Amino acid sequence: MIDAARAFDELGPVVSRHPVANGKRCVNAFWALGIGVPVGWLGLWGATAVGDDATVLAHRAVGVLIGLGLAGLYIAVTQALRVVRGGSAEYFEVRERGLVHGSRRGPTVFAWDRVTAITIRTAQRDNRLARQLGTGYRCVLRLADGRRVRVDGLAEQHGTLGLAVLGRCPHALRLTGDEWWQKAGGWLPAAGAACFAAVIAMIVFIVGHPDKEITDPNDIANVRDIPGLGGTQVVLLAVGILVCLIAGVTCIVLSVQARRMRR
């Protein structure tokens, strides 16, 4: 307690305090899970119920339901993890000579000269969902010991907090969060090619498994049916094709962007 009190005293008086709305994260995780589980279950049920003679629209509807279910589960998991990481009663406190990141687990105190890099990203389009999830703003402080302190849009007056950090850490490296594109420029085209190869492989697999009859060349009377793929298999492969296609296009676009940034 004496060391903690001494650390607070060394940072000087409080300039501003920024509590984090982790209660909103709990609400986000609850409704995302409440929507994602039944919608995903409905999509999986539809994948087993839809027959081979179903329309393309029916298969697309099943794929959309499964996609929405996965999106809901992803949001629920990420929001819950951020609550666990931040803890209850999380807050940031700007002081004259440092920053305090605290919760019920206790405070983390560090001086401004311990900040080595600052990454700030703001969403180009501000919308209600981004404000609700806190994804419209992100500020990451990298400390000299390798630790990272993260601030997002659910911190009260997060923009003011970010400006205060920038103003008090002129020595810190300014990053935009896009630097990884330059480092990843080598493997992005390879990843895109792998995704497109997977798409081609799945299409060939589907085409190569139709319902048909074959005749044994050594016994003309021996005619066998080769069963094709079931409705569930077709839906899962279609979802896989869509995911790999989106991932491949994304890798190629990021690769082109990385080349532009290196020029």
Coordinates of C-alpha atoms in Angstrom, one line a residue, residues 22-263:
N22 CA -18.1 -2.3 -19.1
G23 CA -21.7 -2.7 -18.1
K24 CA -22.6 -1.9 -21.7
R25 CA -20.3 -4.7 -22.8
C26 CA -22.2 -7.2 -20.7
V27 CA -25.5 -6.1 -22.4
N28 CA -23.8 -6.4 -25.8
A29 CA -22.6 -9.9 -25.1
F30 CA -26.1 -10.9 -23.7
W31 CA -28.1 -9.7 -26.7
A32 CA -25.5 -10.9 -29.2
L33 CA -25.6 -14.4 -27.6
G34 CA -29.4 -14.2 -27.4
I35 CA -29.6 -13.5 -31.2
G36 CA -26.6 -15.6 -32.4
V37 CA -27.6 -18.9 -30.7
P38 CA -31.2 -19.2 -32.0
V39 CA -30.4 -17.8 -35.4
G40 CA -27.4 -20.1 -35.8
W41 CA -29.4 -23.1 -34.6
L42 CA -32.1 -22.2 -37.1
G43 CA -29.5 -22.1 -39.8
L44 CA -28.1 -25.5 -38.9
W45 CA -31.6 -26.9 -38.7
G46 CA -32.3 -25.5 -42.1
A47 CA -29.1 -27.0 -43.5
T48 CA -30.3 -30.5 -42.5
A49 CA -33.9 -29.9 -43.5
V50 CA -33.3 -28.4 -46.9
G51 CA -33.3 -31.1 -49.5
D52 CA -31.4 -31.4 -52.8
D53 CA -34.4 -30.2 -54.7
A54 CA -34.6 -26.9 -52.7
T55 CA -34.2 -23.6 -54.6
V56 CA -31.1 -21.6 -54.7
L57 CA -32.9 -19.0 -52.6
A58 CA -33.5 -21.5 -49.8
H59 CA -29.8 -22.4 -49.7
R60 CA -28.8 -18.8 -49.6
A61 CA -31.2 -18.2 -46.7
V62 CA -29.6 -21.0 -44.8
G63 CA -26.2 -19.6 -45.4
V64 CA -27.3 -16.1 -44.3
L65 CA -28.7 -17.5 -41.1
I66 CA -25.5 -19.5 -40.3
G67 CA -23.5 -16.3 -41.0
L68 CA -25.6 -14.2 -38.7
G69 CA -25.3 -16.8 -36.0
L70 CA -21.5 -16.9 -36.3
A71 CA -21.4 -13.1 -36.2
G72 CA -23.5 -12.9 -33.1
L73 CA -21.3 -15.5 -31.3
Y74 CA -18.2 -13.6 -32.4
I75 CA -19.5 -10.3 -30.9
A76 CA -20.6 -12.1 -27.7
V77 CA -17.2 -13.7 -27.2
T78 CA -15.2 -10.6 -27.9
Q79 CA -17.3 -8.4 -25.7
A80 CA -17.2 -10.9 -22.8
L81 CA -13.4 -11.2 -23.1
R82 CA -13.0 -7.5 -22.9
V83 CA -15.1 -7.4 -19.8
V84 CA -12.9 -10.1 -18.2
R85 CA -9.7 -8.3 -19.3
G86 CA -10.8 -4.9 -18.1
G87 CA -12.6 -6.0 -14.9
S88 CA -15.4 -4.3 -13.2
A89 CA -15.2 -0.6 -12.3
E90 CA -12.5 -0.1 -15.0
Y91 CA -11.2 3.4 -15.4
F92 CA -8.4 5.6 -16.8
E93 CA -7.0 8.5 -14.9
V94 CA -4.8 11.1 -16.5
R95 CA -2.3 12.7 -14.2
E96 CA 0.3 15.3 -14.7
R97 CA 3.2 12.9 -15.0
G98 CA 1.5 9.6 -15.9
L99 CA -1.5 7.4 -16.4
V100 CA -3.5 5.2 -14.1
H101 CA -5.4 2.2 -15.4
G102 CA -7.5 0.8 -12.6
S103 CA -10.3 -1.7 -11.8
R104 CA -11.4 -3.6 -8.7
R105 CA -8.4 -5.8 -9.3
G106 CA -6.2 -2.8 -8.5
P107 CA -4.5 0.0 -10.4
T108 CA -1.7 -0.1 -13.0
V109 CA 0.5 3.0 -12.7
F110 CA 3.1 4.2 -15.2
A111 CA 4.8 7.5 -16.0
W112 CA 4.6 9.1 -19.4
D113 CA 8.2 8.4 -20.3
R114 CA 7.3 4.6 -20.1
V115 CA 5.2 4.9 -23.2
T116 CA 7.2 4.0 -26.3
A117 CA 4.5 3.9 -29.0
I118 CA 0.9 5.1 -29.5
T119 CA -1.6 3.7 -32.0
I120 CA -4.8 5.6 -32.5
R121 CA -7.5 4.5 -35.0
T122 CA -10.8 6.2 -35.6
A123 CA -13.6 4.6 -37.7
Q124 CA -14.2 6.5 -40.9
R125 CA -17.9 6.1 -40.5
D126 CA -19.5 6.6 -37.1
N127 CA -22.7 4.7 -36.6
R128 CA -24.9 3.5 -33.8
L129 CA -23.5 -0.1 -33.7
A130 CA -19.9 1.1 -33.5
R131 CA -20.8 3.4 -30.6
Q132 CA -22.6 0.6 -28.8
L133 CA -19.7 -1.9 -29.2
G134 CA -17.0 0.7 -28.7
T135 CA -15.3 -0.2 -32.0
G136 CA -15.3 3.2 -33.5
Y137 CA -12.2 4.3 -31.6
R138 CA -9.1 2.5 -30.5
C139 CA -6.0 3.8 -28.7
V140 CA -3.2 1.3 -27.8
L141 CA -0.2 2.4 -25.7
R142 CA 2.9 0.2 -25.9
L143 CA 5.0 0.4 -22.7
A144 CA 8.8 0.0 -22.4
D145 CA 8.3 -3.4 -20.7
G146 CA 6.3 -4.7 -23.6
R147 CA 2.9 -4.4 -22.0
R148 CA 0.0 -2.8 -23.9
V149 CA -2.8 -0.6 -22.5
R150 CA -5.9 -0.4 -24.7
V151 CA -8.6 2.2 -24.8
D152 CA -11.7 2.0 -27.0
G153 CA -14.9 3.9 -27.6
L154 CA -16.6 2.8 -24.4
A155 CA -14.2 4.9 -22.3
E156 CA -15.9 8.1 -21.3
Q157 CA -14.5 11.0 -23.4
H158 CA -12.1 8.7 -25.1
G159 CA -11.1 11.3 -27.6
T160 CA -10.0 13.7 -24.9
L161 CA -8.1 10.8 -23.2
G162 CA -6.3 10.1 -26.5
L163 CA -5.4 13.7 -27.0
A164 CA -4.0 14.0 -23.5
V165 CA -1.8 11.0 -24.1
L166 CA -0.5 12.4 -27.4
G167 CA 0.2 15.8 -25.8
R168 CA 2.2 14.3 -22.9
C169 CA 4.2 11.7 -24.9
P170 CA 5.9 13.6 -27.7
H171 CA 8.8 11.1 -27.5
A172 CA 6.5 8.1 -28.3
L173 CA 6.3 6.6 -31.8
R174 CA 3.1 7.5 -33.6
L175 CA 1.4 4.5 -35.3
T176 CA -1.8 4.2 -37.3
G177 CA -2.4 0.5 -36.9
D178 CA -1.8 -0.2 -40.6
E179 CA 1.9 -0.9 -40.3
W180 CA 1.4 -4.6 -40.3
W181 CA 0.3 -4.3 -43.9
Q182 CA 3.9 -3.5 -44.9
K183 CA 5.3 -6.4 -42.8
A184 CA 2.6 -8.8 -44.2
G185 CA 3.1 -7.8 -47.8
G186 CA 5.0 -11.0 -48.5
W187 CA 2.6 -13.6 -47.4
L188 CA -0.7 -11.8 -48.3
P189 CA -0.5 -12.8 -52.0
A190 CA 0.3 -16.4 -51.0
A191 CA -2.6 -16.5 -48.6
G192 CA -4.9 -15.1 -51.3
A193 CA -3.7 -17.7 -53.7
A194 CA -4.3 -20.5 -51.1
C195 CA -7.9 -19.2 -50.6
F196 CA -8.6 -19.2 -54.3
A197 CA -7.1 -22.7 -54.6
A198 CA -9.4 -23.9 -51.9
V199 CA -12.4 -22.4 -53.7
I200 CA -11.5 -24.2 -56.9
A201 CA -10.9 -27.5 -55.0
M202 CA -14.4 -27.3 -53.4
I203 CA -16.1 -26.5 -56.7
V204 CA -14.3 -29.4 -58.4
F205 CA -15.3 -31.6 -55.4
I206 CA -19.0 -30.6 -55.8
V207 CA -19.0 -31.1 -59.6
G208 CA -17.3 -34.4 -59.2
H209 CA -20.0 -35.8 -56.9
P210 CA -23.3 -35.7 -58.9
D211 CA -26.0 -38.4 -58.6
K212 CA -25.2 -40.8 -61.4
E213 CA -25.1 -44.4 -62.5
I214 CA -21.9 -46.2 -63.6
T215 CA -21.5 -49.5 -65.3
D216 CA -18.8 -52.0 -64.4
P217 CA -16.7 -52.5 -67.6
N218 CA -16.1 -56.2 -66.7
D219 CA -19.8 -56.8 -66.0
I220 CA -22.2 -54.9 -68.2
A221 CA -25.1 -56.0 -66.1
N222 CA -23.6 -54.6 -62.9
V223 CA -24.9 -51.0 -62.7
R224 CA -24.3 -49.1 -59.5
D225 CA -25.5 -45.8 -58.3
I226 CA -22.9 -43.3 -57.0
P227 CA -24.7 -41.0 -54.5
G228 CA -24.0 -37.4 -54.7
L229 CA -23.6 -34.8 -52.0
G230 CA -26.4 -34.2 -49.5
G231 CA -28.1 -30.9 -48.9
T232 CA -26.1 -30.3 -45.7
Q233 CA -22.8 -31.0 -47.4
V234 CA -23.7 -28.7 -50.3
V235 CA -24.6 -25.8 -47.9
L236 CA -21.4 -26.3 -45.8
L237 CA -19.3 -26.3 -49.0
A238 CA -21.1 -23.2 -50.3
V239 CA -20.4 -21.4 -47.0
G240 CA -16.8 -22.5 -47.3
I241 CA -16.5 -21.2 -50.8
L242 CA -18.0 -17.9 -49.8
V243 CA -15.7 -17.5 -46.8
C244 CA -12.6 -18.5 -48.8
L245 CA -13.6 -16.2 -51.7
I246 CA -14.0 -13.2 -49.3
A247 CA -10.8 -14.0 -47.6
G248 CA -8.9 -14.3 -50.9
V249 CA -10.2 -11.0 -52.2
T250 CA -9.4 -9.4 -48.9
C251 CA -5.8 -10.7 -48.9
I252 CA -5.3 -9.4 -52.5
V253 CA -6.7 -6.0 -51.7
L254 CA -4.6 -5.7 -48.6
S255 CA -1.5 -6.8 -50.6
V256 CA -2.2 -4.0 -53.2
Q257 CA -2.7 -1.5 -50.4
A258 CA 0.6 -2.6 -48.7
R259 CA 2.5 -2.1 -52.0
R260 CA 1.1 1.4 -52.3
M261 CA 2.1 2.2 -48.7
R262 CA 5.7 1.1 -49.4
R263 CA 6.0 3.5 -52.3

